Short mmCIF file of C-alpha atoms in Angstrom, two decimals:
data_model
loop_
_atom_site.label_atom_id
_atom_site.label_comp_id
_atom_site.label_asym_id
_atom_site.label_seq_id
_atom_site.Cartn_x
_atom_site.Cartn_y
_atom_site.Cartn_z
CA UNK A 151 -41.06 0.58 -23.97
CA UNK A 152 -37.90 2.67 -23.45
CA UNK A 153 -34.44 1.25 -24.14
CA UNK A 154 -32.88 3.78 -21.83
CA UNK A 155 -30.30 2.17 -19.47
CA UNK A 156 -29.33 4.09 -16.32
CA UNK A 157 -25.61 4.95 -16.02
CA UNK A 158 -23.48 3.66 -13.09
CA UNK A 159 -23.62 7.16 -11.53
CA UNK A 160 -27.42 7.20 -11.74
CA UNK A 161 -27.53 3.78 -10.07
CA UNK A 162 -25.50 5.24 -7.21
CA UNK A 163 -27.88 8.21 -6.83
CA UNK A 164 -30.95 5.94 -6.95
CA UNK A 165 -29.48 3.54 -4.39
CA UNK A 166 -28.67 6.31 -1.91
CA UNK A 167 -32.07 8.09 -2.37
CA UNK A 168 -34.15 4.94 -2.14
CA UNK A 169 -32.31 3.40 0.75
CA UNK A 170 -33.26 -0.04 -0.53
CA UNK A 171 -30.81 -2.30 -2.30
CA UNK A 172 -27.08 -2.33 -1.52
CA UNK A 173 -24.55 -1.77 -4.29
CA UNK A 174 -23.15 -4.96 -5.82
CA UNK A 175 -19.51 -5.87 -5.71
CA UNK A 176 -18.91 -4.56 -9.26
CA UNK A 177 -20.85 -1.37 -8.63
CA UNK A 178 -18.65 -0.67 -5.61
CA UNK A 179 -15.49 -1.35 -7.57
CA UNK A 180 -16.52 0.82 -10.51
CA UNK A 181 -17.78 3.50 -8.12
CA UNK A 182 -14.41 3.93 -6.45
CA UNK A 183 -13.12 5.15 -9.82
CA UNK A 184 -16.16 7.02 -11.12
CA UNK A 185 -17.90 8.47 -8.04
CA UNK A 186 -16.02 7.56 -4.82
CA UNK A 187 -18.03 9.91 -2.68
CA UNK A 188 -21.38 8.50 -3.67
CA UNK A 189 -20.05 4.98 -3.42
CA UNK A 190 -18.75 5.40 0.18
CA UNK A 191 -21.94 7.20 1.12
CA UNK A 192 -24.04 4.25 -0.13
CA UNK A 193 -21.79 1.76 1.80
CA UNK A 194 -22.18 3.78 4.97
CA UNK A 195 -25.99 3.73 4.66
CA UNK A 196 -26.00 -0.05 5.01
CA UNK A 197 -24.73 -2.42 7.78
CA UNK A 198 -20.97 -2.64 7.54
CA UNK A 199 -19.74 -6.11 6.52
CA UNK A 200 -16.36 -7.81 6.88
CA UNK A 201 -16.45 -8.81 3.17
CA UNK A 202 -16.47 -5.10 2.21
CA UNK A 203 -12.94 -4.62 3.48
CA UNK A 204 -11.66 -8.18 3.31
CA UNK A 205 -12.31 -8.83 -0.38
CA UNK A 206 -10.66 -5.75 -1.94
CA UNK A 207 -7.53 -6.09 0.18
CA UNK A 208 -7.35 -9.88 -0.39
CA UNK A 209 -7.46 -9.30 -4.16
CA UNK A 210 -4.66 -6.74 -3.88
CA UNK A 211 -2.45 -9.17 -1.95
CA UNK A 212 -3.01 -11.84 -4.65
CA UNK A 213 -1.98 -9.38 -7.33
CA UNK A 214 1.07 -8.34 -5.32
CA UNK A 215 2.03 -11.98 -4.77
CA UNK A 216 1.61 -12.78 -8.46
CA UNK A 217 3.68 -9.87 -9.63
CA UNK A 218 6.44 -10.65 -7.18
CA UNK A 219 6.66 -14.22 -8.31
CA UNK A 220 6.74 -13.08 -11.94
CA UNK A 221 9.57 -10.67 -11.19
CA UNK A 222 11.57 -13.23 -9.24
CA UNK A 223 11.09 -15.82 -11.95
CA UNK A 224 12.84 -13.49 -14.47
CA UNK A 225 16.57 -14.21 -14.20
CA UNK A 226 17.68 -10.64 -15.03
CA UNK A 227 15.26 -8.98 -12.64
CA UNK A 228 15.94 -11.60 -10.02
CA UNK A 229 19.64 -10.82 -10.14
CA UNK A 230 19.11 -7.14 -9.79
CA UNK A 231 16.62 -7.55 -6.95
CA UNK A 232 19.00 -9.89 -5.05
CA UNK A 233 21.89 -7.52 -5.60
CA UNK A 234 19.98 -4.55 -4.14
CA UNK A 235 18.70 -6.55 -1.20
CA UNK A 236 22.11 -7.98 -0.43
CA UNK A 237 23.65 -4.48 -0.49
CA UNK A 238 21.18 -3.35 2.16
CA UNK A 239 21.69 -6.50 4.24
CA UNK A 240 25.51 -6.18 4.03
CA UNK A 241 25.32 -2.55 5.13
CA UNK A 242 23.14 -3.54 8.13
CA UNK A 243 25.58 -6.27 9.20
CA UNK A 244 28.54 -3.86 8.77
CA UNK A 245 26.83 -1.39 11.17
CA UNK A 246 26.20 -4.22 13.68
CA UNK A 247 29.93 -5.22 13.48
CA UNK A 248 30.99 -1.59 14.02
CA UNK A 249 28.68 -1.33 17.00
CA UNK A 250 30.11 -4.46 18.47
CA UNK A 251 26.78 -6.40 18.34
CA UNK A 252 28.39 -9.30 16.37
CA UNK A 253 31.80 -10.36 15.09
CA UNK A 254 32.93 -10.00 11.50
CA UNK A 255 33.12 -13.81 11.20
CA UNK A 256 29.49 -14.22 12.33
CA UNK A 257 28.39 -11.46 9.95
CA UNK A 258 30.13 -13.12 6.98
CA UNK A 259 28.50 -16.49 7.82
CA UNK A 260 25.02 -14.94 7.98
CA UNK A 261 25.54 -12.97 4.75
CA UNK A 262 26.72 -16.20 3.01
CA UNK A 263 23.62 -18.09 4.16
CA UNK A 264 21.26 -15.38 3.05
CA UNK A 265 23.07 -15.08 -0.30
CA UNK A 266 22.64 -18.81 -0.93
CA UNK A 267 18.96 -18.70 -0.09
CA UNK A 268 18.35 -15.79 -2.47
CA UNK A 269 20.34 -17.32 -5.24
CA UNK A 270 18.38 -20.57 -5.02
CA UNK A 271 14.84 -19.18 -5.32
CA UNK A 272 12.75 -22.41 -5.46
CA UNK A 273 9.26 -23.58 -4.54
CA UNK A 274 9.87 -23.16 -0.78
CA UNK A 275 11.00 -19.58 -1.20
CA UNK A 276 8.03 -18.86 -3.42
CA UNK A 277 5.67 -20.15 -0.63
CA UNK A 278 7.54 -18.19 2.06
CA UNK A 279 7.35 -15.03 -0.15
CA UNK A 280 3.58 -15.37 -0.54
CA UNK A 281 3.05 -16.14 3.12
CA UNK A 282 5.18 -13.12 4.08
CA UNK A 283 3.20 -10.85 1.76
CA UNK A 284 -0.09 -11.91 3.26
CA UNK A 285 0.91 -11.89 6.93
CA UNK A 286 2.96 -8.68 6.60
CA UNK A 287 0.30 -7.06 4.44
CA UNK A 288 -2.51 -7.62 6.98
CA UNK A 289 -0.36 -6.53 9.93
CA UNK A 290 0.59 -3.26 8.28
CA UNK A 291 -2.96 -2.78 7.07
CA UNK A 292 -4.46 -3.13 10.54
CA UNK A 293 -1.77 -0.91 12.15
CA UNK A 294 -2.20 1.91 9.66
CA UNK A 295 -5.99 1.66 9.88
CA UNK A 296 -5.62 1.96 13.70
CA UNK A 297 -3.67 5.18 13.25
CA UNK A 298 -6.29 6.59 10.91
CA UNK A 299 -9.04 5.59 13.39
CA UNK A 300 -7.36 7.41 16.29
CA UNK A 301 -6.96 10.62 14.31
CA UNK A 302 -10.45 10.49 12.76
CA UNK A 303 -12.17 9.53 16.00
CA UNK A 304 -10.37 11.81 18.50
CA UNK A 305 -9.08 14.65 16.39
CA UNK A 306 -11.84 15.02 13.82
CA UNK A 307 -14.57 13.73 16.15
CA UNK A 308 -16.02 11.48 13.46
CA UNK A 309 -18.95 9.26 14.00
CA UNK A 310 -17.80 5.82 12.90
CA UNK A 311 -16.04 2.61 13.85
CA UNK A 312 -12.77 0.85 13.27
CA UNK A 313 -14.60 -1.20 10.64
CA UNK A 314 -15.46 2.07 8.85
CA UNK A 315 -11.76 2.80 8.56
CA UNK A 316 -11.00 -0.72 7.33
CA UNK A 317 -13.58 -0.36 4.55
CA UNK A 318 -12.50 3.09 3.57
CA UNK A 319 -8.89 2.00 3.37
CA UNK A 320 -9.47 -1.34 1.67
CA UNK A 321 -11.68 0.05 -1.08
CA UNK A 322 -8.66 2.05 -2.34
CA UNK A 323 -7.01 -1.30 -3.05
CA UNK A 324 -8.58 -1.25 -6.45
CA UNK A 325 -6.55 1.84 -7.35
CA UNK A 326 -3.38 0.42 -5.75
CA UNK A 327 -3.77 -2.69 -7.93
CA UNK A 328 -3.29 -0.38 -10.97
CA UNK A 329 -0.12 0.93 -9.43
CA UNK A 330 1.20 -2.60 -8.70
CA UNK A 331 0.52 -3.80 -12.23
CA UNK A 332 2.09 -0.65 -13.79
CA UNK A 333 5.19 -1.00 -11.55
CA UNK A 334 5.58 -4.58 -12.71
CA UNK A 335 5.27 -3.58 -16.40
CA UNK A 336 7.88 -0.82 -15.95
CA UNK A 337 10.19 -3.32 -14.13
CA UNK A 338 10.09 -5.74 -17.17
CA UNK A 339 10.51 -2.87 -19.59
CA UNK A 340 13.48 -1.29 -17.84
CA UNK A 341 15.10 -4.40 -16.41
CA UNK A 342 15.04 -3.31 -12.76
CA UNK A 343 12.56 -3.44 -9.92
CA UNK A 344 10.00 -0.69 -9.46
CA UNK A 345 8.79 -0.15 -5.87
CA UNK A 346 5.95 2.12 -7.03
CA UNK A 347 5.15 4.60 -9.84
CA UNK A 348 6.83 7.58 -8.17
CA UNK A 349 9.48 9.75 -9.69
CA UNK A 350 12.03 8.11 -7.33
CA UNK A 351 11.35 4.75 -9.01
CA UNK A 352 11.70 6.10 -12.53
CA UNK A 353 15.00 7.81 -11.66
CA UNK A 354 16.14 4.85 -9.58
CA UNK A 355 16.86 7.28 -6.67
CA UNK A 356 18.22 6.19 -3.32
CA UNK A 357 15.26 6.70 -0.95
CA UNK A 358 17.50 6.85 2.12
CA UNK A 359 18.60 10.37 0.88
CA UNK A 360 16.57 13.51 1.31
CA UNK A 361 16.18 13.92 -2.44
CA UNK A 362 15.17 10.30 -2.93
CA UNK A 363 12.60 10.57 -0.17
CA UNK A 364 11.12 13.71 -1.66
CA UNK A 365 10.94 12.14 -5.14
CA UNK A 366 9.18 9.08 -3.64
CA UNK A 367 6.22 11.27 -2.73
CA UNK A 368 5.84 12.62 -6.30
CA UNK A 369 3.51 9.79 -7.34
CA UNK A 370 0.20 10.65 -9.05
CA UNK A 371 -1.37 7.30 -8.24
CA UNK A 372 -0.37 7.50 -4.55
CA UNK A 373 -1.88 10.95 -4.37
CA UNK A 374 -5.03 9.66 -6.02
CA UNK A 375 -5.21 6.82 -3.45
CA UNK A 376 -4.91 9.14 -0.44
CA UNK A 377 -7.42 11.60 -1.94
CA UNK A 378 -10.02 8.83 -2.37
CA UNK A 379 -9.18 7.63 1.20
CA UNK A 380 -9.89 11.11 2.55
CA UNK A 381 -13.23 11.18 0.79
CA UNK A 382 -13.99 7.72 1.91
CA UNK A 383 -13.29 8.40 5.60
CA UNK A 384 -15.34 11.61 5.53
CA UNK A 385 -18.35 9.74 4.12
CA UNK A 386 -17.90 6.67 6.38
CA UNK A 387 -17.73 8.96 9.44
CA UNK A 388 -20.70 11.07 8.30
CA UNK A 389 -18.76 14.32 8.02
CA UNK A 390 -19.46 17.29 5.77
CA UNK A 391 -16.02 18.79 6.35
CA UNK A 392 -14.08 16.79 3.76
CA UNK A 393 -11.25 19.34 3.73
CA UNK A 394 -10.27 18.45 7.31
CA UNK A 395 -9.95 14.80 6.27
CA UNK A 396 -7.76 15.73 3.35
CA UNK A 397 -5.39 17.64 5.66
CA UNK A 398 -5.23 14.87 8.19
CA UNK A 399 -4.72 11.97 5.72
CA UNK A 400 -2.11 13.78 3.62
CA UNK A 401 -0.50 15.04 6.86
CA UNK A 402 -0.17 11.46 8.16
CA UNK A 403 1.26 10.33 4.82
CA UNK A 404 3.84 13.09 4.61
CA UNK A 405 4.74 13.66 8.25
CA UNK A 406 4.56 10.00 9.10
CA UNK A 407 6.88 9.31 6.17
CA UNK A 408 9.37 11.86 7.43
CA UNK A 409 9.30 10.36 10.88
CA UNK A 410 10.04 6.88 9.49
CA UNK A 411 12.77 8.39 7.32
CA UNK A 412 14.52 9.92 10.34
CA UNK A 413 14.12 6.73 12.34
CA UNK A 414 15.74 4.80 9.50
CA UNK A 415 18.65 7.27 9.72
CA UNK A 416 19.20 6.25 13.30
CA UNK A 417 18.20 2.61 13.11
CA UNK A 418 19.43 0.96 9.92
CA UNK A 419 16.91 -1.91 10.24
CA UNK A 420 14.11 0.44 9.21
CA UNK A 421 15.90 1.24 5.89
CA UNK A 422 13.97 -1.71 4.36
CA UNK A 423 10.69 0.18 4.99
CA UNK A 424 11.70 3.22 2.91
CA UNK A 425 13.06 1.35 -0.08
#
């Protein structure tokens, strides 16, 4: 009797060829790192399920919530985070006063109220932070998935559904989790918040500047995420032209980022979305 155990890659091959059993949760998670193409192909060969996109993204939001609470519970980091947030808020109110949208007195009152809430980060603020992460996370997730779906369906003429995009996008959450954890570790090591693992974060660059925005795109993990997403969408939409998906996905990431960057230049409110 042989003691030979098939590798995870061989399991993926066997599953795809046999068309029988579906990959387990752990096989899908490992497959995203080892063989994303084969993993997505196996998923696309079976009925698409809500759990396939819900679970990875839900785990990501839990990790994001946990790291945020850890960062905010550290007095030194909490102080730095509040200071940066208050600087942005004060700049926004100053612009509103200059534009005549509110008086200086009202602006000062609002700033004082916000400052007090941030300084007293208690149980209620923790709950509101977690709720905000989950609600905001899902809204942004669905909106971005919708953009991908429109491009893939009508530009690339892919054969798939909105659920196909949700699954392809959500499965990359396992890679994003690594980025979130590393960013938290770097924050504790360097005593300041890290938005991601880009060069902009390491150099503490102002992302509202052209240089800061450019440096924010120099992130190996983000590039890894979008590369896997491109592969995933091509497999979920039964396409053999993976190159076209790479062009579209990275194009959306870069061009969409530039559009948001220029909007933020005109509308200060959007500065919070570019860091």
